[in-house]
C-alpha positions as YAML, in Angstrom:
chain: A
units: angstrom
residues:
- id: 1
  name: MET
  ca: [151.41, 68.48, 42.87]
- id: 2
  name: ASP
  ca: [151.86, 67.48, 46.46]
- id: 3
  name: LEU
  ca: [152.32, 70.35, 48.83]
- id: 4
  name: GLN
  ca: [154.84, 69.96, 51.58]
- id: 5
  name: LYS
  ca: [153.14, 70.11, 54.95]
- id: 6
  name: SER
  ca: [154.68, 72.36, 57.53]
- id: 7
  name: PRO
  ca: [156.07, 70.47, 60.51]
- id: 8
  name: PRO
  ca: [153.82, 70.56, 63.58]
- id: 9
  name: GLU
  ca: [154.75, 72.93, 66.31]
- id: 10
  name: PRO
  ca: [156.59, 71.29, 69.19]
- id: 11
  name: GLN
  ca: [154.47, 70.70, 72.28]
- id: 12
  name: TYR
  ca: [156.09, 72.02, 75.42]
- id: 13
  name: PRO
  ca: [155.02, 70.90, 78.88]
- id: 14
  name: GLU
  ca: [152.64, 73.38, 80.42]
- id: 15
  name: GLY
  ca: [152.72, 74.55, 84.01]
- id: 16
  name: CYS
  ca: [149.92, 74.48, 86.53]
- id: 17
  name: LEU
  ca: [149.49, 78.25, 86.22]
- id: 18
  name: ALA
  ca: [148.58, 78.07, 82.54]
- id: 19
  name: VAL
  ca: [146.17, 75.18, 83.14]
- id: 20
  name: ALA
  ca: [144.57, 77.03, 86.06]
- id: 21
  name: ILE
  ca: [143.90, 80.29, 84.22]
- id: 22
  name: ARG
  ca: [142.98, 78.76, 80.82]
- id: 23
  name: LEU
  ca: [139.37, 77.67, 81.45]
- id: 24
  name: PRO
  ca: [138.06, 80.81, 83.24]
- id: 25
  name: VAL
  ca: [139.81, 83.08, 80.75]
- id: 26
  name: ARG
  ca: [138.28, 81.19, 77.81]
- id: 27
  name: ILE
  ca: [134.79, 81.35, 79.36]
- id: 28
  name: VAL
  ca: [135.02, 85.10, 80.04]
- id: 29
  name: VAL
  ca: [136.49, 85.81, 76.60]
- id: 30
  name: LEU
  ca: [133.77, 83.70, 74.90]
- id: 31
  name: VAL
  ca: [131.05, 85.66, 76.71]
- id: 32
  name: LEU
  ca: [132.66, 88.93, 75.62]
- id: 33
  name: VAL
  ca: [133.49, 87.91, 72.04]
- id: 34
  name: LEU
  ca: [130.21, 86.17, 71.10]
- id: 35
  name: PRO
  ca: [128.11, 89.39, 70.73]
- id: 36
  name: VAL
  ca: [130.91, 91.06, 68.79]
- id: 37
  name: ARG
  ca: [131.18, 88.07, 66.40]
- id: 38
  name: MET
  ca: [127.42, 87.93, 65.87]
- id: 39
  name: VAL
  ca: [127.30, 91.68, 65.15]
- id: 40
  name: TRP
  ca: [130.27, 91.27, 62.80]
- id: 41
  name: ASP
  ca: [128.59, 88.40, 60.89]
- id: 42
  name: ALA
  ca: [125.37, 90.44, 60.66]
- id: 43
  name: LEU
  ca: [127.30, 93.41, 59.28]
- id: 44
  name: VAL
  ca: [129.07, 91.13, 56.78]
- id: 45
  name: VAL
  ca: [125.73, 89.75, 55.53]
- id: 46
  name: CYS
  ca: [124.26, 93.25, 55.27]
- id: 47
  name: GLY
  ca: [127.36, 94.48, 53.47]
- id: 48
  name: ARG
  ca: [127.21, 91.64, 50.95]
- id: 49
  name: PHE
  ca: [123.49, 92.26, 50.38]
- id: 50
  name: LEU
  ca: [124.06, 95.99, 49.90]
- id: 51
  name: THR
  ca: [127.01, 95.31, 47.61]
- id: 52
  name: ASP
  ca: [125.05, 92.91, 45.42]
- id: 53
  name: THR
  ca: [121.78, 94.88, 45.30]
- id: 54
  name: VAL
  ca: [122.78, 98.54, 45.61]
- id: 55
  name: LEU
  ca: [126.46, 99.38, 45.42]
- id: 56
  name: ARG
  ca: [127.41, 97.28, 42.38]
- id: 57
  name: PRO
  ca: [124.45, 98.46, 40.19]
- id: 58
  name: VAL
  ca: [124.96, 102.06, 41.34]
- id: 59
  name: GLY
  ca: [128.67, 101.74, 40.61]
- id: 60
  name: ARG
  ca: [127.97, 100.39, 37.12]
- id: 61
  name: ALA
  ca: [125.48, 103.20, 36.50]
- id: 62
  name: LEU
  ca: [127.95, 105.81, 37.75]
- id: 63
  name: LEU
  ca: [130.65, 104.24, 35.58]
- id: 64
  name: TRP
  ca: [128.40, 104.44, 32.52]
- id: 65
  name: VAL
  ca: [127.41, 108.04, 33.37]
- id: 66
  name: GLY
  ca: [131.07, 108.94, 33.90]
- id: 67
  name: ARG
  ca: [131.98, 107.48, 30.54]
- id: 68
  name: ALA
  ca: [129.06, 109.25, 28.85]
- id: 69
  name: VAL
  ca: [129.84, 112.60, 30.50]
- id: 70
  name: PHE
  ca: [133.64, 112.64, 30.69]
- id: 71
  name: VAL
  ca: [135.13, 110.03, 28.33]
- id: 72
  name: TRP
  ca: [132.97, 109.86, 25.23]
- id: 73
  name: PRO
  ca: [132.79, 113.68, 24.64]
- id: 74
  name: TRP
  ca: [136.58, 113.91, 24.82]
- id: 75
  name: VAL
  ca: [136.95, 110.91, 22.53]
- id: 76
  name: ALA
  ca: [134.53, 112.47, 20.05]
- id: 77
  name: LEU
  ca: [136.31, 115.83, 20.37]
- id: 78
  name: TRP
  ca: [139.68, 114.17, 19.74]
- id: 79
  name: ARG
  ca: [138.45, 111.98, 16.88]
- id: 80
  name: TYR
  ca: [136.18, 114.38, 15.01]
- id: 81
  name: VAL
  ca: [137.65, 117.82, 15.85]
- id: 82
  name: LEU
  ca: [141.24, 117.79, 17.05]
- id: 83
  name: VAL
  ca: [142.56, 115.11, 14.68]
- id: 84
  name: PRO
  ca: [141.09, 116.73, 11.51]
- id: 85
  name: VAL
  ca: [142.16, 120.21, 12.70]
- id: 86
  name: GLY
  ca: [145.63, 118.90, 13.52]
- id: 87
  name: THR
  ca: [145.89, 117.23, 10.14]
- id: 88
  name: ALA
  ca: [144.82, 120.44, 8.39]
- id: 89
  name: LEU
  ca: [147.25, 122.52, 10.48]
- id: 90
  name: GLY
  ca: [150.04, 120.05, 9.72]
- id: 91
  name: TRP
  ca: [149.32, 120.30, 6.00]
- id: 92
  name: LEU
  ca: [149.21, 124.13, 6.21]
- id: 93
  name: GLY
  ca: [152.45, 124.17, 8.22]
- id: 94
  name: HIS
  ca: [154.10, 121.94, 5.65]
- id: 95
  name: VAL
  ca: [152.91, 124.12, 2.79]
- id: 96
  name: LEU
  ca: [153.48, 127.50, 4.43]
- id: 97
  name: VAL
  ca: [156.61, 126.82, 6.51]
- id: 98
  name: VAL
  ca: [158.48, 123.66, 5.54]
- id: 99
  name: VAL
  ca: [158.36, 124.11, 1.77]
- id: 100
  name: PRO
  ca: [159.48, 127.82, 1.87]
- id: 101
  name: LEU
  ca: [162.24, 126.99, 4.39]
- id: 102
  name: ARG
  ca: [163.41, 124.10, 2.25]
- id: 103
  name: TRP
  ca: [163.48, 126.39, -0.83]
- id: 104
  name: LEU
  ca: [165.34, 129.08, 1.18]
- id: 105
  name: TYR
  ca: [167.89, 126.53, 2.40]
- id: 106
  name: THR
  ca: [168.41, 125.03, -1.06]
- id: 107
  name: TYR
  ca: [168.57, 128.15, -3.20]
- id: 108
  name: VAL
  ca: [169.78, 130.87, -0.76]
- id: 109
  name: LEU
  ca: [171.54, 129.59, 2.38]
- id: 110
  name: THR
  ca: [173.50, 126.81, 0.68]
- id: 111
  name: PRO
  ca: [175.11, 129.09, -2.00]
- id: 112
  name: VAL
  ca: [175.81, 131.79, 0.61]
- id: 113
  name: GLY
  ca: [177.36, 129.22, 2.96]
- id: 114
  name: ARG
  ca: [179.57, 127.88, 0.18]
- id: 115
  name: ALA
  ca: [180.72, 131.45, -0.62]
- id: 116
  name: PHE
  ca: [181.53, 132.07, 3.05]
- id: 117
  name: ALA
  ca: [183.38, 128.75, 3.25]
- id: 118
  name: TRP
  ca: [185.47, 129.67, 0.18]
- id: 119
  name: ALA
  ca: [186.27, 133.10, 1.71]
- id: 120
  name: ALA
  ca: [187.13, 131.49, 5.06]
- id: 121
  name: ARG
  ca: [189.49, 129.07, 3.35]
- id: 122
  name: GLY
  ca: [191.28, 132.00, 1.66]
- id: 123
  name: ILE
  ca: [191.55, 133.93, 4.95]
- id: 124
  name: GLY
  ca: [192.83, 130.80, 6.70]
- id: 125
  name: ALA
  ca: [195.54, 130.31, 4.06]
- id: 126
  name: GLY
  ca: [196.66, 133.95, 4.55]
- id: 127
  name: LEU
  ca: [196.75, 133.57, 8.35]
- id: 128
  name: GLU
  ca: [198.69, 130.33, 8.05]
- id: 129
  name: TRP
  ca: [201.33, 132.04, 5.85]
- id: 130
  name: LEU
  ca: [201.56, 134.95, 8.36]
- id: 131
  name: ASN
  ca: [202.04, 132.52, 11.24]
- id: 132
  name: ALA
  ca: [204.69, 130.49, 9.42]
- id: 133
  name: ARG
  ca: [206.67, 133.47, 8.07]
- id: 134
  name: VAL
  ca: [206.34, 136.12, 10.80]
- id: 135
  name: LEU
  ca: [204.79, 135.06, 14.13]
- id: 136
  name: ALA
  ca: [206.60, 131.72, 14.58]
- id: 137
  name: PRO
  ca: [210.17, 133.16, 14.23]
- id: 138
  name: VAL
  ca: [209.35, 136.08, 16.58]
- id: 139
  name: GLY
  ca: [207.87, 133.69, 19.15]
- id: 140
  name: ARG
  ca: [210.92, 131.42, 19.08]
- id: 141
  name: GLY
  ca: [213.26, 134.40, 19.76]
- id: 142
  name: VAL
  ca: [211.13, 135.63, 22.67]
- id: 143
  name: LEU
  ca: [211.04, 132.10, 24.09]
- id: 144
  name: ARG
  ca: [214.86, 131.83, 24.03]
- id: 145
  name: LEU
  ca: [215.13, 135.17, 25.90]
- id: 146
  name: LEU
  ca: [212.64, 134.05, 28.53]
- id: 147
  name: LYS
  ca: [214.49, 130.73, 29.05]
- id: 148
  name: GLY
  ca: [217.82, 132.60, 29.70]
- id: 149
  name: ALA
  ca: [216.18, 134.98, 32.17]
- id: 150
  name: GLY
  ca: [214.47, 132.11, 33.93]
- id: 151
  name: PHE
  ca: [217.74, 130.19, 34.32]
- id: 152
  name: LEU
  ca: [219.41, 133.25, 35.94]
- id: 153
  name: LEU
  ca: [216.51, 133.87, 38.29]
- id: 154
  name: GLY
  ca: [216.41, 130.16, 39.26]
- id: 155
  name: ALA
  ca: [220.12, 130.11, 40.15]
- id: 156
  name: LEU
  ca: [219.75, 133.28, 42.26]
- id: 157
  name: GLY
  ca: [216.68, 131.90, 44.04]
- id: 158
  name: ALA
  ca: [218.37, 128.58, 44.80]
- id: 159
  name: GLY
  ca: [221.30, 130.34, 46.49]
- id: 160
  name: VAL
  ca: [219.05, 132.53, 48.59]
- id: 161
  name: PHE
  ca: [216.89, 129.51, 49.59]
- id: 162
  name: ALA
  ca: [219.96, 127.49, 50.66]
- id: 163
  name: ALA
  ca: [221.23, 130.35, 52.86]
- id: 164
  name: VAL
  ca: [217.85, 130.90, 54.50]
- id: 165
  name: ALA
  ca: [217.43, 127.14, 55.10]
- id: 166
  name: TRP
  ca: [220.87, 126.87, 56.81]
- id: 167
  name: LEU
  ca: [220.04, 129.80, 59.08]
- id: 168
  name: VAL
  ca: [216.61, 128.39, 60.01]
- id: 169
  name: ARG
  ca: [218.05, 124.93, 60.76]
- id: 170
  name: TYR
  ca: [220.80, 126.08, 63.13]
- id: 171
  name: LEU
  ca: [218.87, 128.96, 64.71]
- id: 172
  name: LEU
  ca: [215.41, 127.37, 65.19]
- id: 173
  name: VAL
  ca: [215.16, 123.63, 64.41]
- id: 174
  name: VAL
  ca: [218.22, 122.36, 66.36]
- id: 175
  name: PRO
  ca: [217.40, 124.32, 69.60]
- id: 176
  name: ALA
  ca: [213.72, 123.29, 69.40]
- id: 177
  name: GLN
  ca: [214.65, 119.60, 68.92]
- id: 178
  name: TRP
  ca: [217.03, 119.71, 71.93]
- id: 179
  name: LEU
  ca: [214.33, 121.37, 74.07]
- id: 180
  name: TYR
  ca: [211.77, 118.70, 73.09]
- id: 181
  name: GLU
  ca: [214.07, 115.68, 73.73]
- id: 182
  name: TRP
  ca: [215.58, 116.79, 77.07]
- id: 183
  name: VAL
  ca: [212.83, 118.92, 78.67]
- id: 184
  name: LEU
  ca: [209.31, 118.55, 77.25]
- id: 185
  name: ALA
  ca: [209.30, 114.79, 76.63]
- id: 186
  name: PRO
  ca: [210.35, 113.75, 80.23]
- id: 187
  name: VAL
  ca: [207.93, 116.24, 81.77]
- id: 188
  name: GLY
  ca: [205.11, 114.98, 79.54]
- id: 189
  name: ARG
  ca: [205.79, 111.32, 80.43]
- id: 190
  name: ALA
  ca: [205.73, 112.14, 84.15]
- id: 191
  name: LEU
  ca: [202.46, 114.05, 83.82]
- id: 192
  name: ALA
  ca: [200.90, 111.23, 81.75]
- id: 193
  name: TRP
  ca: [201.88, 108.60, 84.37]
- id: 194
  name: VAL
  ca: [200.41, 110.71, 87.20]
- id: 195
  name: ALA
  ca: [197.20, 111.38, 85.24]
- id: 196
  name: GLY
  ca: [196.85, 107.66, 84.39]
- id: 197
  name: ALA
  ca: [197.25, 106.64, 88.03]
- id: 198
  name: VAL
  ca: [194.67, 109.22, 89.16]
- id: 199
  name: VAL
  ca: [192.19, 108.21, 86.45]
- id: 200
  name: THR
  ca: [192.65, 104.50, 87.27]
- id: 201
  name: ALA
  ca: [191.98, 105.12, 90.96]
- id: 202
  name: ILE
  ca: [188.90, 107.28, 90.23]
- id: 203
  name: GLY
  ca: [187.61, 104.66, 87.75]
- id: 204
  name: ALA
  ca: [188.01, 101.84, 90.27]
- id: 205
  name: VAL
  ca: [186.15, 103.84, 92.94]
- id: 206
  name: LEU
  ca: [183.33, 104.73, 90.51]
- id: 207
  name: TYR
  ca: [183.11, 101.13, 89.23]
- id: 208
  name: TRP
  ca: [182.70, 99.60, 92.70]
- id: 209
  name: THR
  ca: [180.35, 102.38, 93.78]
- id: 210
  name: THR
  ca: [178.14, 101.88, 90.70]
- id: 211
  name: ARG
  ca: [178.26, 98.09, 91.07]
- id: 212
  name: VAL
  ca: [177.25, 98.17, 94.74]
- id: 213
  name: LEU
  ca: [174.67, 100.95, 94.53]
- id: 214
  name: VAL
  ca: [173.12, 100.38, 91.06]
- id: 215
  name: VAL
  ca: [174.02, 97.09, 89.39]
- id: 216
  name: LEU
  ca: [173.50, 94.68, 92.28]
- id: 217
  name: PRO
  ca: [170.08, 96.17, 93.30]
- id: 218
  name: ALA
  ca: [168.97, 96.30, 89.66]
- id: 219
  name: LEU
  ca: [170.08, 92.68, 89.15]
- id: 220
  name: ALA
  ca: [168.24, 91.58, 92.27]
- id: 221
  name: LEU
  ca: [165.12, 93.51, 91.19]
- id: 222
  name: TRP
  ca: [165.25, 91.90, 87.71]
- id: 223
  name: ARG
  ca: [165.94, 88.39, 89.01]
- id: 224
  name: TRP
  ca: [163.50, 88.26, 91.93]
- id: 225
  name: VAL
  ca: [160.72, 90.70, 90.86]
- id: 226
  name: LEU
  ca: [160.57, 91.67, 87.18]
- id: 227
  name: ALA
  ca: [161.40, 88.26, 85.66]
- id: 228
  name: PRO
  ca: [158.70, 86.34, 87.63]
- id: 229
  name: VAL
  ca: [156.13, 89.09, 86.97]
- id: 230
  name: GLY
  ca: [157.10, 89.11, 83.28]
- id: 231
  name: ARG
  ca: [156.77, 85.34, 83.01]
- id: 232
  name: PHE
  ca: [153.36, 85.51, 84.71]
- id: 233
  name: LEU
  ca: [152.22, 88.31, 82.38]
- id: 234
  name: ALA
  ca: [153.56, 86.40, 79.36]
- id: 235
  name: VAL
  ca: [151.56, 83.33, 80.37]
- id: 236
  name: VAL
  ca: [148.45, 85.48, 80.89]
- id: 237
  name: VAL
  ca: [148.88, 87.28, 77.55]
- id: 238
  name: ARG
  ca: [149.50, 84.00, 75.70]
- id: 239
  name: GLU
  ca: [146.46, 82.37, 77.23]
- id: 240
  name: VAL
  ca: [144.32, 85.44, 76.53]
- id: 241
  name: GLY
  ca: [145.49, 85.44, 72.90]
- id: 242
  name: LYS
  ca: [144.74, 81.73, 72.51]
- id: 243
  name: ALA
  ca: [141.40, 82.23, 74.27]
- id: 244
  name: LEU
  ca: [140.54, 85.08, 71.88]
- id: 245
  name: GLY
  ca: [141.29, 82.93, 68.85]
- id: 246
  name: HIS
  ca: [139.40, 79.94, 70.27]
- id: 247
  name: ALA
  ca: [136.46, 82.12, 71.33]
- id: 248
  name: TRP
  ca: [136.37, 83.82, 67.89]
- id: 249
  name: ARG
  ca: [136.17, 80.45, 66.14]
- id: 250
  name: ILE
  ca: [133.51, 79.11, 68.52]
- id: 251
  name: ALA
  ca: [131.55, 82.37, 68.25]
- id: 252
  name: GLY
  ca: [131.72, 82.07, 64.47]
- id: 253
  name: ARG
  ca: [130.21, 78.58, 64.60]
- id: 254
  name: ILE
  ca: [127.53, 79.72, 67.05]
- id: 255
  name: SER
  ca: [126.79, 82.77, 64.89]
- id: 256
  name: ARG
  ca: [126.58, 80.54, 61.80]
- id: 257
  name: VAL
  ca: [124.12, 78.20, 63.56]
- id: 258
  name: VAL
  ca: [122.02, 81.15, 64.79]
- id: 259
  name: GLY
  ca: [122.07, 82.70, 61.31]
- id: 260
  name: ARG
  ca: [120.96, 79.45, 59.70]
- id: 261
  name: ALA
  ca: [118.20, 79.08, 62.29]
- id: 262
  name: LEU
  ca: [117.00, 82.65, 61.66]
- id: 263
  name: ALA
  ca: [117.18, 82.09, 57.89]
- id: 264
  name: THR
  ca: [115.15, 78.86, 58.24]
- id: 265
  name: LEU
  ca: [112.62, 80.61, 60.48]
- id: 266
  name: PHE
  ca: [112.33, 83.52, 58.03]
- id: 267
  name: ARG
  ca: [111.88, 81.11, 55.15]
- id: 268
  name: TRP
  ca: [109.14, 79.12, 56.91]
- id: 269
  name: ILE
  ca: [107.37, 82.25, 58.22]
- id: 270
  name: PHE
  ca: [107.57, 84.53, 55.16]
- id: 271
  name: VAL
  ca: [109.05, 82.89, 52.06]
- id: 272
  name: GLU
  ca: [107.21, 79.57, 52.04]
- id: 273
  name: PRO
  ca: [103.74, 81.12, 52.71]
- id: 274
  name: LEU
  ca: [104.36, 83.69, 50.00]
- id: 275
  name: ARG
  ca: [105.54, 80.96, 47.63]
- id: 276
  name: TRP
  ca: [102.48, 78.86, 48.46]
- id: 277
  name: VAL
  ca: [100.18, 81.85, 47.91]
- id: 278
  name: TYR
  ca: [101.91, 82.59, 44.60]
- id: 279
  name: ARG
  ca: [101.69, 78.99, 43.39]
- id: 280
  name: THR
  ca: [98.22, 78.07, 44.62]
- id: 281
  name: VAL
  ca: [96.37, 81.39, 44.46]
- id: 282
  name: LEU
  ca: [98.02, 84.07, 42.36]
- id: 283
  name: THR
  ca: [99.17, 81.83, 39.50]
- id: 284
  name: PRO
  ca: [95.72, 80.25, 38.82]
- id: 285
  name: VAL
  ca: [94.03, 83.65, 39.24]
- id: 286
  name: GLY
  ca: [96.56, 85.16, 36.85]
- id: 287
  name: HIS
  ca: [95.94, 82.39, 34.32]
- id: 288
  name: VAL
  ca: [92.18, 82.90, 34.61]
- id: 289
  name: VAL
  ca: [92.53, 86.68, 34.23]
- id: 290
  name: ARG
  ca: [94.90, 86.19, 31.29]
- id: 291
  name: ASP
  ca: [92.63, 83.64, 29.51]
- id: 292
  name: PHE
  ca: [89.21, 85.18, 30.21]
- id: 293
  name: VAL
  ca: [89.93, 88.91, 30.58]
- id: 294
  name: LEU
  ca: [93.19, 90.04, 29.06]
- id: 295
  name: ARG
  ca: [93.11, 87.95, 25.89]
- id: 296
  name: PRO
  ca: [89.48, 88.90, 24.98]
- id: 297
  name: VAL
  ca: [90.23, 92.54, 25.78]
- id: 298
  name: ALA
  ca: [93.37, 92.40, 23.64]
- id: 299
  name: GLU
  ca: [91.47, 90.70, 20.80]
- id: 300
  name: ALA
  ca: [88.68, 93.30, 21.04]
- id: 301
  name: ALA
  ca: [91.30, 96.07, 21.07]
- id: 302
  name: ARG
  ca: [92.93, 94.59, 17.96]
- id: 303
  name: VAL
  ca: [89.49, 94.38, 16.20]
- id: 304
  name: VAL
  ca: [88.69, 97.97, 17.21]
- id: 305
  name: GLY
  ca: [92.08, 99.13, 15.99]
- id: 306
  name: ARG
  ca: [91.68, 97.31, 12.69]
- id: 307
  name: THR
  ca: [88.18, 98.80, 12.24]
- id: 308
  name: ALA
  ca: [89.45, 102.27, 13.12]
- id: 309
  name: ARG
  ca: [92.29, 101.95, 10.62]
- id: 310
  name: GLN
  ca: [89.87, 100.83, 7.90]
- id: 311
  name: ALA
  ca: [87.53, 103.72, 8.73]
- id: 312
  name: LEU
  ca: [90.42, 106.19, 8.62]
- id: 313
  name: THR
  ca: [91.57, 104.76, 5.29]
- id: 314
  name: ALA
  ca: [88.07, 105.03, 3.84]
- id: 315
  name: ALA
  ca: [87.69, 108.62, 5.16]
- id: 316
  name: ARG
  ca: [91.07, 109.56, 3.69]
- id: 317
  name: ASP
  ca: [90.09, 108.13, 0.28]
- id: 318
  name: THR
  ca: [86.73, 109.97, 0.40]
- id: 319
  name: VAL
  ca: [88.43, 113.29, 1.24]
- id: 320
  name: ARG
  ca: [90.97, 112.79, -1.53]
- id: 321
  name: GLN
  ca: [88.20, 111.99, -4.07]
- id: 322
  name: ALA
  ca: [86.17, 115.01, -2.96]
- id: 323
  name: ARG
  ca: [89.22, 117.30, -3.29]
- id: 324
  name: ALA
  ca: [89.86, 115.93, -6.82]
- id: 325
  name: ASP
  ca: [86.18, 116.49, -7.84]
- id: 326
  name: LEU
  ca: [86.27, 120.06, -6.48]
- id: 327
  name: ARG
  ca: [89.49, 120.83, -8.39]
- id: 328
  name: ARG
  ca: [87.93, 119.36, -11.58]
- id: 329
  name: MET
  ca: [84.79, 121.50, -11.14]
- id: 330
  name: VAL
  ca: [86.77, 124.70, -10.61]
- id: 331
  name: LEU
  ca: [89.72, 124.28, -12.97]
- id: 332
  name: GLY
  ca: [88.34, 121.81, -15.48]
- id: 333
  name: GLU
  ca: [89.79, 118.60, -16.74]
- id: 334
  name: PRO
  ca: [93.56, 118.56, -16.89]
- id: 335
  name: ARG
  ca: [95.16, 118.27, -20.35]
- id: 336
  name: GLN
  ca: [96.09, 114.71, -21.16]
- id: 337
  name: PRO
  ca: [99.60, 114.32, -22.62]
- id: 338
  name: VAL
  ca: [99.76, 112.97, -26.19]
- id: 339
  name: PRO
  ca: [101.70, 109.73, -26.33]
- id: 340
  name: VAL
  ca: [104.72, 109.96, -28.70]
- id: 341
  name: ASP
  ca: [106.57, 107.02, -30.15]
- id: 342
  name: ARG
  ca: [110.21, 107.99, -29.70]
- id: 343
  name: ARG
  ca: [111.40, 105.16, -31.96]
- id: 344
  name: GLU
  ca: [110.30, 107.08, -35.17]
- id: 345
  name: PRO
  ca: [111.28, 110.63, -36.21]
- id: 346
  name: THR
  ca: [108.63, 113.33, -35.68]
- id: 347
  name: GLY
  ca: [108.38, 114.63, -39.32]
- id: 348
  name: PRO
  ca: [105.64, 115.18, -41.85]
- id: 349
  name: GLY
  ca: [105.88, 111.60, -43.00]
- id: 350
  name: THR
  ca: [107.23, 108.37, -41.72]
- id: 351
  name: ARG
  ca: [110.19, 106.61, -43.23]
- id: 352
  name: THR
  ca: [109.37, 103.81, -45.75]
- id: 353
  name: LEU
  ca: [111.35, 101.43, -47.89]
- id: 354
  name: GLY
  ca: [110.98, 103.61, -51.00]
- id: 355
  name: SER
  ca: [112.05, 106.92, -49.44]
- id: 356
  name: SER
  ca: [115.19, 108.18, -47.85]
- id: 357
  name: THR
  ca: [115.94, 110.69, -45.10]
- id: 358
  name: THR
  ca: [119.36, 111.82, -46.38]
- id: 359
  name: ALA
  ca: [119.93, 114.92, -48.55]
- id: 360
  name: LEU
  ca: [121.80, 113.00, -51.32]
- id: 361
  name: THR
  ca: [119.21, 110.32, -51.94]
- id: 362
  name: LYS
  ca: [116.13, 112.32, -51.10]
- id: 363
  name: ASP
  ca: [113.45, 112.36, -53.85]
...
């Protein structure tokens, strides 16, 4: 699948200031960054070596120890203790609690509940008859009385409310409305116009004062001082950032070349001589020692072991024979069991063709 390439960044024309500060900044940054990059690469190599040779095996060992100490005992406890105990407790709970409760519900609570339900139905029928024959007529009469009293009280209250409202309207509302329309409203409009004129004048004075004393100096400071300094600092920061990235990449290549050179030097100084010594000296010497020393010694050890085993076997047989002879001399010969043929009956005589073993045909 073809990946869409991102469009290249547009190239803007650079000023003479950026071109002038680029080369010295890059040189200084490269001198400062190169030791840091080499130390970083050395730490990365050491970290990878420690991870591969120490941390990962130690982590695996700790993981195995953690499983053996914390996981497997709990698993064994759960599997071989808690689960059987829980199963036994569940069976005991079923036998000792569920079965008696089920019997109690079936043969005690259910009949008692049905008796209570039958009694409640009878009581409910009696209450329903009492409500229909006694309470409902009494309630309807009381309701009619309350409706008549409410109608009278409502008519009396409406008359009183109308009188009070007429008095309030012509004694309070009408004079207050006249006072608002002909006195308070004109005075309020005049005061609002005067306050607006005063506020407008004060605002105009404050606006021009602030513009002359604050805005125009601040605008001049921004336009003629801060903006040029900011553009200069932006160019410097951008060039320093680009120089850091460029110097980091170049330092990485230099560090890689130095690392390869040191690795090659270490290989030719230590590894190759050791490999040559192993191939040309230690391997032939090891073969000679294996063929002329170790193998004969191993063969002799096997012969000695075989001889020792045979001697031990012979000594064990001699001791066993001597113990048997001593027992025979002290206790005598053991009684030999008499062989018995179990296929024939053990009687005074054997069964033949002319005799019989039954009581009816016995001679």
